[in-house]
Amino acid sequence: MRLLWELLVLHSVMLCLADDNTLHGPVFLQEPDSIIFPLDSEERKVKLSCEVKGNPRPTIGWKLNGSSIDLGMDFHYSLLGGALLINNPNKSQDAGTYQCVATNPFGTIVSREAKLQFAYLENFKTRTRSTVSVRQGQGMVLLCGPPPHSGELTYAWIFNEYPTFVHQDNRRFVSQETGNLYIAKVETSDVGNYTCVVTNTVTNSKVLGPPTPLVLRNDGVMGEYEPKIEVQFPETVPSAKGTTVKLECFALGNPVPTISWRRADGKPLPRKARRHRSSGLLEIPNFQQEDAGLYECVAENVRGRNVARGQLTFYAQPSWTQQIRDVRAAIEERVSWECRASGRPKPSYRWLKDGEPLLPQGRVQLEQGSLTIANVSLSDAGMYQCVAENRHGVIFASAELSVIAIGPDFSKTLLKKLTLVKVGGEVIIECKPKASPRPTYSWKKGKDILRENDRITVLDDGSLRIVNVTKADAGSYTCIATNHFGTASSTGSLVVKDPTRVMVSPFSMDVTVGESIVLPCQVSHDHSLDIEFTWSFNGHLIDFDKDGDHFEKVGGQDSAGDLMIRSIQLKHAGKYVCMVQTSVDKLSAAADLIVRGPPGPPEAVTIEEVTDSTAHLSWRPGADNHSPITMYVVQARTPFSVGWQAVSTVPEVIDGRTFTATVVGLNPWVEYEFRVVAANLIGIGEPSSPSEKRRTEEALPEVTPANVSGGGGSKSELVITWETVPEELQNGGGFGYVVAFRPLGTVSWMQTVVASPDAARYVFRNESLPPFSPYEVKVGVYNNKGEGSFSPVTVVYSAEEEPTRAPTTVLARSISASDVEVSWAPPWENQHKGRIQGYEVRCWRHDEKEENAKRIRTVGNQTSTKVSNLRGNALYHLAVRAYNTAGTGPSSAAVNVTTKKPPPSQPPGNIVWNSSDSKIILNWDQVKALDNESEVRGYKVLYRWNRESSTSVIETNKTSVELSLPFDEDYIIEIKPFSDGGDGSSSEQIRIPKISNAYARGSGSSTSSACTLSALSTIMISLTARSSL
């Protein structure tokens, strides 16, 4: 008995420590995997992994075929961490099933089973094989007969010598199940030696069998015969979930049979299925339940057919759908676990406790995957494992059962030191010590035992409940908890406060959009308590930071939490609740806010009926937003309008009780959509959604083309033009134009139809059409409904002929280095045809091509012009021709002219001025022309007031000039030479300031002297020659 109590105390201490630390039983982080070890591997060690966590750190052991391995006595084995190392593994001694065993003070668990197998491939025993003799056309099988081995094999056949391998096709097949080579129909090319090559996929080792000679018999050729299936899959093929299933089927026959696959139940083959080696192999990857069934291989040729069948059955290793979890149970409680696993066939279950089988007895009940322990005791603590297994696999799930056995402990769940409650309220003082088993509870108020009554109750969990609290209930309360491991208590105080009351409640209001209001909320409360006001709107708390544009809490004192709503919108209509909360109570007061505003959008705008100019509409009213709708307005939009436009309706004014109207004045054959806008005394609301689009009916066209005119064109043409009628005014489909014309003064009209609505021009061609003759023209319209009216009649002239004669007496003379004047005489009137509108002068330099000539046109009867911007001292050719709207006439003979030499490029220099007796005298140096420049004929003196833009000019053939000018102004003067080639380069501008005395001097290089004289009202200029040129 003493040992049991010591164990109980030890376990309780460990459980208490477990609350502060992470003490727990073993948990696998990595479990061993099955291994196939190549016997010929250079690495002479096998490692089975096992990694475990736990606190305290678990110890690791291993089992082989259910028996513990003595790691201390057998140096053949060693541990690396938790992994098992097998040194120099032996096939007969070490092959088997291994499990890792992990143990700490909380219990023991065993890992899943891991199989260790050894892979090897021995040599063929026989060295020679008998010759195989067959007839040509006969089928044949060469047996491989692999040597003793372990591990998966693959097969191939060498034909005669390496590296020539037998190529598999519809005639030859190598079975990867037996290794045999099948030839459906032997041909002469098949004669030779055949060697079977066997490869172990684990060890990668290869062995070659003895060669088998194949020869043809000379007693004839094998005739045709029906297929004989030599390679076929078993009648039942168990197939694991998720694996790749391979079915082999091959037949001998003459002719060579074809192989096809199908499902016997009529279902199509899985789309993922693949056929290999000319259909001799059917491969189904990722095998699932729906892939199971009866499969057939059909071999056929012209002599007959044969069928092989096999059932693919589905199986799956167990897989957890529900695992067990760690459980902490108080002593004497009931513990239940349930684990569930899927699998095919359905798994069975068994249980382990600390690595050993758990059998049902007494308090322990086992049923399928369920484990129940009634009245749990300390001896039940440990590690439990649920094991699910079928014939295809075994899986383990682990969990820890911790049994708690301690006396009451308030160290972490003390009673609340101070509990607040209002007068008339209800309070629960929680008492939740840690204890196992569950304790009994009693309470004290002060030092007195507390008796239960109709107001005071001790709840099942030990908490104390007091209803209809009074001031007398205030004081200290102690909870006492007792079980057979001890007694503990904890004390707290109850403080009773006056309740909070609403003094001014918010009241319902009726407001208009855009107004601002305050909803009051004022209370009386115990001022020793903190108070908080919050507001909700239609059930959602108002976020004053996010919605600060409209909502603000006002009041300015702790007993007021009024709500201001600014610039009210329709969306602000609804229920507002003021919520007041202290640490002892909370209460609320509500008010409804009705917001009146412009109407909402009308709904369901429908076009009931359309004609060529009207549309009958109906709609449903939208929300009136608490102000009756007074009127509706209809708007329309077409592909041709700029946005929405108001339209005329019947009735002209639509009152708020009318929900239909007829839109009038619409254009025929135009696609319209409509919307409706409602209004009330507060304003105009949002428009409705647009109606469907509808096209009005067709009507005769009413609008005629505008700006009918024409003229021009080529010879024998009458060109008529007009502005097209816009699509929205065409009134129907099949729109076009009717063009009518007749010679001026005649009666009969000629008409033609232009079928394109986009046409804006018609050309009538007739060789007998007289040039530049007047025609009366009008353009009408038509559409599918018929013809409309014509435009007003206008006069248009037919195309004219080009002038037929060239101008005469063409003369040209150079008037400067850059300008030439040209003149001519018009053609004689009785010698040419075609109206002359003007003349075109062409001018080109001697070293240029005529087609690049500069062209200058005159208008009317002008018979001379000036050609400018020419190069100086250059030979030019000029020719003149007449033109009109039909084109240009023949050109005159070209005349030659040489432009004058360019004017002097050197400006006058050394300019000096002085004033004397109200006169300004200018002197400068003579300009000498260069050899390629025109001689200087004189000088131009340009002067102006500084404040004016107009310039005066005087000419002189001397190098000085005398000016009589008022002295009260600044003057700007410049000088330039002139010659036959034109004006030369100008000097820099000279500024002569106001003259301040009777005598002053200056030069062109100094323009800042300041002189002033009394102003004269007139300007007198006298010129005096000082020296000759």
CSV table of N, CA and C in Angstrom, one decimal, residues 483-603:
chain,number,residue,atom,x,y,z
A,483,ASN,N,-11.0,17.3,-1.6
A,483,ASN,CA,-11.2,15.9,-2.0
A,483,ASN,C,-10.3,15.0,-1.1
A,484,HIS,N,-10.2,13.7,-1.4
A,484,HIS,CA,-9.5,12.9,-0.4
A,484,HIS,C,-8.0,13.0,-0.5
A,485,PHE,N,-7.5,14.0,-1.3
A,485,PHE,CA,-6.0,14.3,-1.3
A,485,PHE,C,-5.7,15.6,-0.6
A,486,GLY,N,-6.8,16.3,-0.1
A,486,GLY,CA,-6.5,17.6,0.6
A,486,GLY,C,-7.7,18.6,0.5
A,487,THR,N,-7.4,19.8,1.2
A,487,THR,CA,-8.4,20.9,1.2
A,487,THR,C,-7.6,22.1,0.9
A,488,ALA,N,-8.3,23.1,0.1
A,488,ALA,CA,-7.7,24.4,-0.2
A,488,ALA,C,-8.8,25.4,-0.3
A,489,SER,N,-8.4,26.7,-0.1
A,489,SER,CA,-9.4,27.8,-0.2
A,489,SER,C,-8.8,29.0,-0.8
A,490,SER,N,-9.7,29.9,-1.3
A,490,SER,CA,-9.3,31.2,-1.9
A,490,SER,C,-10.4,32.2,-1.6
A,491,THR,N,-10.0,33.5,-1.4
A,491,THR,CA,-10.9,34.5,-0.9
A,491,THR,C,-10.9,35.7,-1.9
A,492,GLY,N,-12.1,36.3,-2.1
A,492,GLY,CA,-12.2,37.5,-2.9
A,492,GLY,C,-13.3,38.4,-2.3
A,493,SER,N,-13.4,39.6,-2.8
A,493,SER,CA,-14.3,40.6,-2.3
A,493,SER,C,-15.4,40.9,-3.3
A,494,LEU,N,-16.6,41.2,-2.8
A,494,LEU,CA,-17.7,41.6,-3.7
A,494,LEU,C,-18.1,43.1,-3.3
A,495,VAL,N,-18.1,44.0,-4.3
A,495,VAL,CA,-18.5,45.4,-4.1
A,495,VAL,C,-19.7,45.6,-4.9
A,496,VAL,N,-20.7,46.2,-4.2
A,496,VAL,CA,-22.0,46.5,-4.8
A,496,VAL,C,-22.2,48.0,-5.1
A,497,LYS,N,-22.5,48.3,-6.3
A,497,LYS,CA,-22.6,49.7,-6.8
A,497,LYS,C,-24.0,50.0,-7.2
A,498,ASP,N,-24.3,51.4,-7.2
A,498,ASP,CA,-25.6,51.8,-7.7
A,498,ASP,C,-25.7,51.6,-9.2
A,499,PRO,N,-26.9,51.3,-9.7
A,499,PRO,CA,-27.0,51.1,-11.1
A,499,PRO,C,-27.0,52.4,-11.9
A,500,THR,N,-26.7,52.2,-13.2
A,500,THR,CA,-26.7,53.3,-14.2
A,500,THR,C,-28.1,53.5,-14.7
A,501,ARG,N,-28.5,54.8,-14.9
A,501,ARG,CA,-29.9,55.0,-15.4
A,501,ARG,C,-29.8,56.1,-16.5
A,502,VAL,N,-30.6,55.9,-17.6
A,502,VAL,CA,-30.6,56.8,-18.7
A,502,VAL,C,-31.6,58.0,-18.3
A,503,MET,N,-31.1,59.2,-18.3
A,503,MET,CA,-31.9,60.4,-17.9
A,503,MET,C,-32.5,61.0,-19.1
A,504,VAL,N,-31.7,61.2,-20.2
A,504,VAL,CA,-32.2,61.7,-21.5
A,504,VAL,C,-31.9,60.8,-22.6
A,505,SER,N,-33.0,60.2,-23.2
A,505,SER,CA,-32.8,59.2,-24.2
A,505,SER,C,-32.9,59.8,-25.6
A,506,PRO,N,-32.2,59.2,-26.6
A,506,PRO,CA,-32.4,59.7,-28.0
A,506,PRO,C,-33.8,59.5,-28.4
A,507,PHE,N,-34.4,60.4,-29.2
A,507,PHE,CA,-35.7,60.3,-29.7
A,507,PHE,C,-35.8,60.3,-31.2
A,508,SER,N,-36.8,59.6,-31.7
A,508,SER,CA,-36.9,59.4,-33.2
A,508,SER,C,-37.1,60.8,-33.8
A,509,MET,N,-36.6,61.0,-35.0
A,509,MET,CA,-36.6,62.3,-35.7
A,509,MET,C,-36.9,62.0,-37.2
A,510,ASP,N,-37.4,63.1,-37.8
A,510,ASP,CA,-37.7,63.1,-39.2
A,510,ASP,C,-37.0,64.3,-39.8
A,511,VAL,N,-36.0,64.0,-40.7
A,511,VAL,CA,-35.1,65.1,-41.2
A,511,VAL,C,-35.0,65.0,-42.7
A,512,THR,N,-34.4,66.1,-43.3
A,512,THR,CA,-34.2,66.2,-44.7
A,512,THR,C,-32.7,66.0,-45.0
A,513,VAL,N,-32.5,65.5,-46.2
A,513,VAL,CA,-31.1,65.3,-46.7
A,513,VAL,C,-30.3,66.6,-46.6
A,514,GLY,N,-29.1,66.6,-46.0
A,514,GLY,CA,-28.3,67.7,-45.9
A,514,GLY,C,-28.3,68.4,-44.6
A,515,GLU,N,-29.3,68.1,-43.7
A,515,GLU,CA,-29.4,68.7,-42.4
A,515,GLU,C,-28.4,68.0,-41.4
A,516,SER,N,-28.2,68.7,-40.3
A,516,SER,CA,-27.4,68.1,-39.2
A,516,SER,C,-28.2,68.1,-37.9
A,517,ILE,N,-28.0,67.0,-37.1
A,517,ILE,CA,-28.8,66.9,-35.9
A,517,ILE,C,-27.9,66.3,-34.8
A,518,VAL,N,-28.5,66.4,-33.5
A,518,VAL,CA,-27.8,65.8,-32.4
A,518,VAL,C,-28.8,64.8,-31.7
A,519,LEU,N,-28.4,63.5,-31.5
A,519,LEU,CA,-29.2,62.6,-30.8
A,519,LEU,C,-28.7,62.5,-29.4
A,520,PRO,N,-29.5,62.9,-28.4
A,520,PRO,CA,-29.0,63.0,-27.0
A,520,PRO,C,-28.9,61.6,-26.4
A,521,CYS,N,-28.0,61.5,-25.4
A,521,CYS,CA,-27.9,60.2,-24.6
A,521,CYS,C,-27.2,60.6,-23.3
A,522,GLN,N,-27.9,60.9,-22.2
A,522,GLN,CA,-27.4,61.3,-21.0
A,522,GLN,C,-27.9,60.4,-19.8
A,523,VAL,N,-26.9,60.1,-18.9
A,523,VAL,CA,-27.2,59.1,-17.8
A,523,VAL,C,-26.8,59.7,-16.5
A,524,SER,N,-27.3,59.0,-15.5
A,524,SER,CA,-26.7,59.1,-14.1
A,524,SER,C,-26.1,57.8,-13.7
A,525,HIS,N,-24.9,57.9,-13.0
A,525,HIS,CA,-24.2,56.7,-12.7
A,525,HIS,C,-23.3,56.9,-11.5
A,526,ASP,N,-22.7,55.8,-11.0
A,526,ASP,CA,-21.8,55.8,-9.9
A,526,ASP,C,-20.5,56.4,-10.4
A,527,HIS,N,-20.1,57.6,-10.0
A,527,HIS,CA,-18.9,58.3,-10.5
A,527,HIS,C,-17.6,57.6,-10.1
A,528,SER,N,-17.6,56.6,-9.3
A,528,SER,CA,-16.4,55.9,-9.0
A,528,SER,C,-16.1,54.9,-10.1
A,529,LEU,N,-17.0,54.7,-11.0
A,529,LEU,CA,-16.8,53.7,-12.1
A,529,LEU,C,-16.6,54.5,-13.4
A,530,ASP,N,-15.7,53.9,-14.2
A,530,ASP,CA,-15.5,54.4,-15.6
A,530,ASP,C,-16.7,54.1,-16.4
A,531,ILE,N,-17.1,55.0,-17.3
A,531,ILE,CA,-18.2,54.8,-18.1
A,531,ILE,C,-17.8,55.0,-19.6
A,532,GLU,N,-18.5,54.2,-20.5
A,532,GLU,CA,-18.1,54.3,-21.9
A,532,GLU,C,-19.4,54.3,-22.7
A,533,PHE,N,-19.5,55.3,-23.6
A,533,PHE,CA,-20.6,55.4,-24.5
A,533,PHE,C,-20.2,54.9,-25.9
A,534,THR,N,-21.0,54.0,-26.5
A,534,THR,CA,-20.8,53.6,-27.9
A,534,THR,C,-22.2,53.7,-28.6
A,535,TRP,N,-22.1,53.9,-29.9
A,535,TRP,CA,-23.3,54.0,-30.7
A,535,TRP,C,-23.3,53.0,-31.8
A,536,SER,N,-24.5,52.4,-32.1
A,536,SER,CA,-24.6,51.5,-33.2
A,536,SER,C,-25.6,52.0,-34.2
A,537,PHE,N,-25.4,51.7,-35.5
A,537,PHE,CA,-26.3,52.2,-36.5
A,537,PHE,C,-26.7,50.9,-37.3
A,538,ASN,N,-28.0,50.6,-37.3
A,538,ASN,CA,-28.6,49.4,-37.9
A,538,ASN,C,-27.8,48.2,-37.6
A,539,GLY,N,-27.4,48.1,-36.3
A,539,GLY,CA,-26.8,46.8,-35.8
A,539,GLY,C,-25.3,46.8,-35.9
A,540,HIS,N,-24.6,47.9,-36.4
A,540,HIS,CA,-23.2,47.9,-36.6
A,540,HIS,C,-22.6,49.0,-35.8
A,541,LEU,N,-21.5,48.8,-35.1
A,541,LEU,CA,-20.9,49.8,-34.3
A,541,LEU,C,-20.4,50.9,-35.2
A,542,ILE,N,-20.6,52.2,-34.8
A,542,ILE,CA,-20.1,53.3,-35.6
A,542,ILE,C,-18.6,53.5,-35.3
A,543,ASP,N,-17.8,53.6,-36.4
A,543,ASP,CA,-16.4,53.8,-36.3
A,543,ASP,C,-16.2,55.3,-36.5
A,544,PHE,N,-16.0,56.1,-35.4
A,544,PHE,CA,-15.9,57.5,-35.5
A,544,PHE,C,-14.7,58.0,-36.2
A,545,ASP,N,-13.6,57.2,-36.2
A,545,ASP,CA,-12.4,57.5,-37.0
A,545,ASP,C,-12.7,57.4,-38.5
A,546,LYS,N,-13.3,56.3,-38.9
A,546,LYS,CA,-13.6,56.0,-40.3
A,546,LYS,C,-14.7,56.9,-40.8
A,547,ASP,N,-15.7,57.1,-40.0
A,547,ASP,CA,-16.9,57.8,-40.5
A,547,ASP,C,-17.0,59.2,-39.9
A,548,GLY,N,-15.8,59.8,-39.6
A,548,GLY,CA,-15.8,61.1,-39.0
A,548,GLY,C,-16.4,62.2,-39.8
A,549,ASP,N,-16.6,62.0,-41.1
A,549,ASP,CA,-17.1,63.1,-41.9
A,549,ASP,C,-18.6,63.4,-41.5
A,550,HIS,N,-19.3,62.3,-41.0
A,550,HIS,CA,-20.7,62.5,-40.7
A,550,HIS,C,-21.0,62.3,-39.2
A,551,PHE,N,-20.3,61.5,-38.5
A,551,PHE,CA,-20.6,61.1,-37.1
A,551,PHE,C,-19.6,61.7,-36.2
A,552,GLU,N,-20.0,62.3,-35.0
A,552,GLU,CA,-19.1,62.8,-34.0
A,552,GLU,C,-19.8,62.7,-32.6
A,553,LYS,N,-19.1,62.2,-31.6
A,553,LYS,CA,-19.6,62.1,-30.3
A,553,LYS,C,-19.4,63.5,-29.6
A,554,VAL,N,-20.4,64.0,-29.1
A,554,VAL,CA,-20.4,65.3,-28.4
A,554,VAL,C,-21.0,65.2,-27.0
A,555,GLY,N,-20.8,66.2,-26.1
A,555,GLY,CA,-21.4,66.1,-24.8
A,555,GLY,C,-20.5,66.8,-23.8
A,556,GLY,N,-19.2,66.5,-23.8
A,556,GLY,CA,-18.2,67.2,-23.0
A,556,GLY,C,-18.2,66.9,-21.6
A,557,GLN,N,-19.0,65.9,-21.1
A,557,GLN,CA,-18.9,65.5,-19.7
A,557,GLN,C,-19.1,64.0,-19.6
A,558,ASP,N,-18.7,63.3,-18.5
A,558,ASP,CA,-18.7,61.9,-18.4
A,558,ASP,C,-20.0,61.3,-18.4
A,559,SER,N,-21.1,62.1,-18.2
A,559,SER,CA,-22.4,61.5,-18.1
A,559,SER,C,-23.2,61.8,-19.4
A,560,ALA,N,-22.6,62.3,-20.4
A,560,ALA,CA,-23.3,62.6,-21.7
A,560,ALA,C,-22.5,62.0,-22.8
A,561,GLY,N,-23.2,61.3,-23.7
A,561,GLY,CA,-22.5,60.8,-24.9
A,561,GLY,C,-23.4,61.1,-26.2
A,562,ASP,N,-23.8,62.3,-26.4
A,562,ASP,CA,-24.6,62.7,-27.5
A,562,ASP,C,-23.9,62.4,-28.8
A,563,LEU,N,-24.8,62.1,-29.8
A,563,LEU,CA,-24.3,61.8,-31.2
A,563,LEU,C,-24.7,62.9,-32.1
A,564,MET,N,-23.7,63.5,-32.8
A,564,MET,CA,-24.0,64.5,-33.8
A,564,MET,C,-23.9,63.8,-35.2
A,565,ILE,N,-24.9,64.1,-36.0
A,565,ILE,CA,-24.8,63.6,-37.4
A,565,ILE,C,-24.9,64.8,-38.3
A,566,ARG,N,-23.8,65.0,-39.1
A,566,ARG,CA,-23.7,66.1,-40.0
A,566,ARG,C,-24.0,65.7,-41.4
A,567,SER,N,-24.6,66.7,-42.1
A,567,SER,CA,-24.8,66.6,-43.6
A,567,SER,C,-25.5,65.2,-43.9
A,568,ILE,N,-26.7,65.0,-43.3
A,568,ILE,CA,-27.3,63.7,-43.3
A,568,ILE,C,-27.6,63.3,-44.8
A,569,GLN,N,-27.4,62.0,-45.1
A,569,GLN,CA,-27.7,61.5,-46.4
A,569,GLN,C,-28.8,60.4,-46.2
A,570,LEU,N,-29.3,60.0,-47.4
A,570,LEU,CA,-30.4,58.9,-47.3
A,570,LEU,C,-29.9,57.7,-46.6
A,571,LYS,N,-28.6,57.4,-46.8
A,571,LYS,CA,-28.0,56.1,-46.2
A,571,LYS,C,-28.0,56.2,-44.7
A,572,HIS,N,-28.2,57.3,-44.1
A,572,HIS,CA,-28.2,57.5,-42.7
A,572,HIS,C,-29.5,57.2,-42.0
A,573,ALA,N,-30.5,56.8,-42.8
A,573,ALA,CA,-31.8,56.5,-42.2
A,573,ALA,C,-31.7,55.1,-41.5
A,574,GLY,N,-32.3,55.0,-40.3
A,574,GLY,CA,-32.3,53.7,-39.7
A,574,GLY,C,-32.4,53.8,-38.2
A,575,LYS,N,-32.0,52.7,-37.5
A,575,LYS,CA,-32.1,52.6,-36.1
A,575,LYS,C,-30.7,53.0,-35.4
A,576,TYR,N,-30.7,53.9,-34.5
A,576,TYR,CA,-29.5,54.3,-33.8
A,576,TYR,C,-29.7,53.9,-32.3
A,577,VAL,N,-28.7,53.2,-31.8
A,577,VAL,CA,-28.7,52.7,-30.4
A,577,VAL,C,-27.6,53.3,-29.6
A,578,CYS,N,-27.9,54.0,-28.5
A,578,CYS,CA,-26.8,54.5,-27.6
A,578,CYS,C,-26.6,53.4,-26.5
A,579,MET,N,-25.4,52.9,-26.4
A,579,MET,CA,-25.0,51.9,-25.5
A,579,MET,C,-24.1,52.4,-24.4
A,580,VAL,N,-24.5,52.2,-23.1
A,580,VAL,CA,-23.7,52.8,-22.0
A,580,VAL,C,-23.2,51.6,-21.2
A,581,GLN,N,-21.9,51.6,-20.9
A,581,GLN,CA,-21.4,50.4,-20.1
A,581,GLN,C,-20.4,50.9,-19.1
A,582,THR,N,-20.6,50.3,-17.8
A,582,THR,CA,-19.6,50.5,-16.8
A,582,THR,C,-19.1,49.1,-16.4
A,583,SER,N,-18.3,49.0,-15.4
A,583,SER,CA,-17.8,47.7,-15.1
A,583,SER,C,-18.8,46.8,-14.4
A,584,VAL,N,-20.0,47.4,-14.0
A,584,VAL,CA,-21.0,46.6,-13.3
A,584,VAL,C,-22.3,46.4,-14.1
A,585,ASP,N,-22.5,47.2,-15.1
A,585,ASP,CA,-23.8,47.1,-15.9
A,585,ASP,C,-23.6,47.7,-17.2
A,586,LYS,N,-24.6,47.4,-18.1
A,586,LYS,CA,-24.7,48.1,-19.4
A,586,LYS,C,-26.1,48.2,-19.8
A,587,LEU,N,-26.5,49.3,-20.4
A,587,LEU,CA,-27.9,49.5,-20.9
A,587,LEU,C,-27.8,50.3,-22.2
A,588,SER,N,-29.0,50.4,-22.8
A,588,SER,CA,-29.1,51.0,-24.1
A,588,SER,C,-30.4,51.7,-24.3
A,589,ALA,N,-30.4,52.7,-25.2
A,589,ALA,CA,-31.6,53.4,-25.6
A,589,ALA,C,-31.5,53.6,-27.1
A,590,ALA,N,-32.7,53.5,-27.8
A,590,ALA,CA,-32.7,53.5,-29.2
A,590,ALA,C,-33.6,54.6,-29.8
A,591,ALA,N,-33.4,55.0,-31.0
A,591,ALA,CA,-34.2,56.0,-31.7
A,591,ALA,C,-34.2,55.7,-33.2
A,592,ASP,N,-35.3,56.0,-33.9
A,592,ASP,CA,-35.3,55.8,-35.3
A,592,ASP,C,-35.2,57.1,-36.0
A,593,LEU,N,-34.3,57.1,-37.1
A,593,LEU,CA,-34.1,58.4,-37.8
A,593,LEU,C,-34.7,58.2,-39.2
A,594,ILE,N,-35.7,59.0,-39.6
A,594,ILE,CA,-36.3,59.0,-40.9
A,594,ILE,C,-35.7,60.1,-41.7
A,595,VAL,N,-35.1,59.8,-42.9
A,595,VAL,CA,-34.4,60.8,-43.7
A,595,VAL,C,-35.3,61.0,-45.0
A,596,ARG,N,-35.7,62.2,-45.2
A,596,ARG,CA,-36.4,62.5,-46.4
A,596,ARG,C,-35.4,63.1,-47.5
A,597,GLY,N,-35.6,62.6,-48.7
A,597,GLY,CA,-34.6,63.1,-49.8
A,597,GLY,C,-35.2,62.9,-51.1
A,598,PRO,N,-34.5,63.3,-52.1
A,598,PRO,CA,-35.0,63.1,-53.5
A,598,PRO,C,-35.3,61.6,-53.7
A,599,PRO,N,-36.2,61.3,-54.7
A,599,PRO,CA,-36.7,59.9,-54.9
A,599,PRO,C,-35.5,59.0,-55.4
A,600,GLY,N,-35.7,57.7,-55.1
A,600,GLY,CA,-34.7,56.8,-55.7
A,600,GLY,C,-35.0,56.6,-57.2
A,601,PRO,N,-34.2,55.8,-57.9
A,601,PRO,CA,-34.4,55.6,-59.3
A,601,PRO,C,-35.6,54.8,-59.6
A,602,PRO,N,-36.4,55.2,-60.6
A,602,PRO,CA,-37.5,54.3,-61.0
A,602,PRO,C,-37.0,52.9,-61.4
A,603,GLU,N,-37.9,51.9,-61.5
A,603,GLU,CA,-37.4,50.6,-61.8
A,603,GLU,C,-38.2,50.1,-63.0
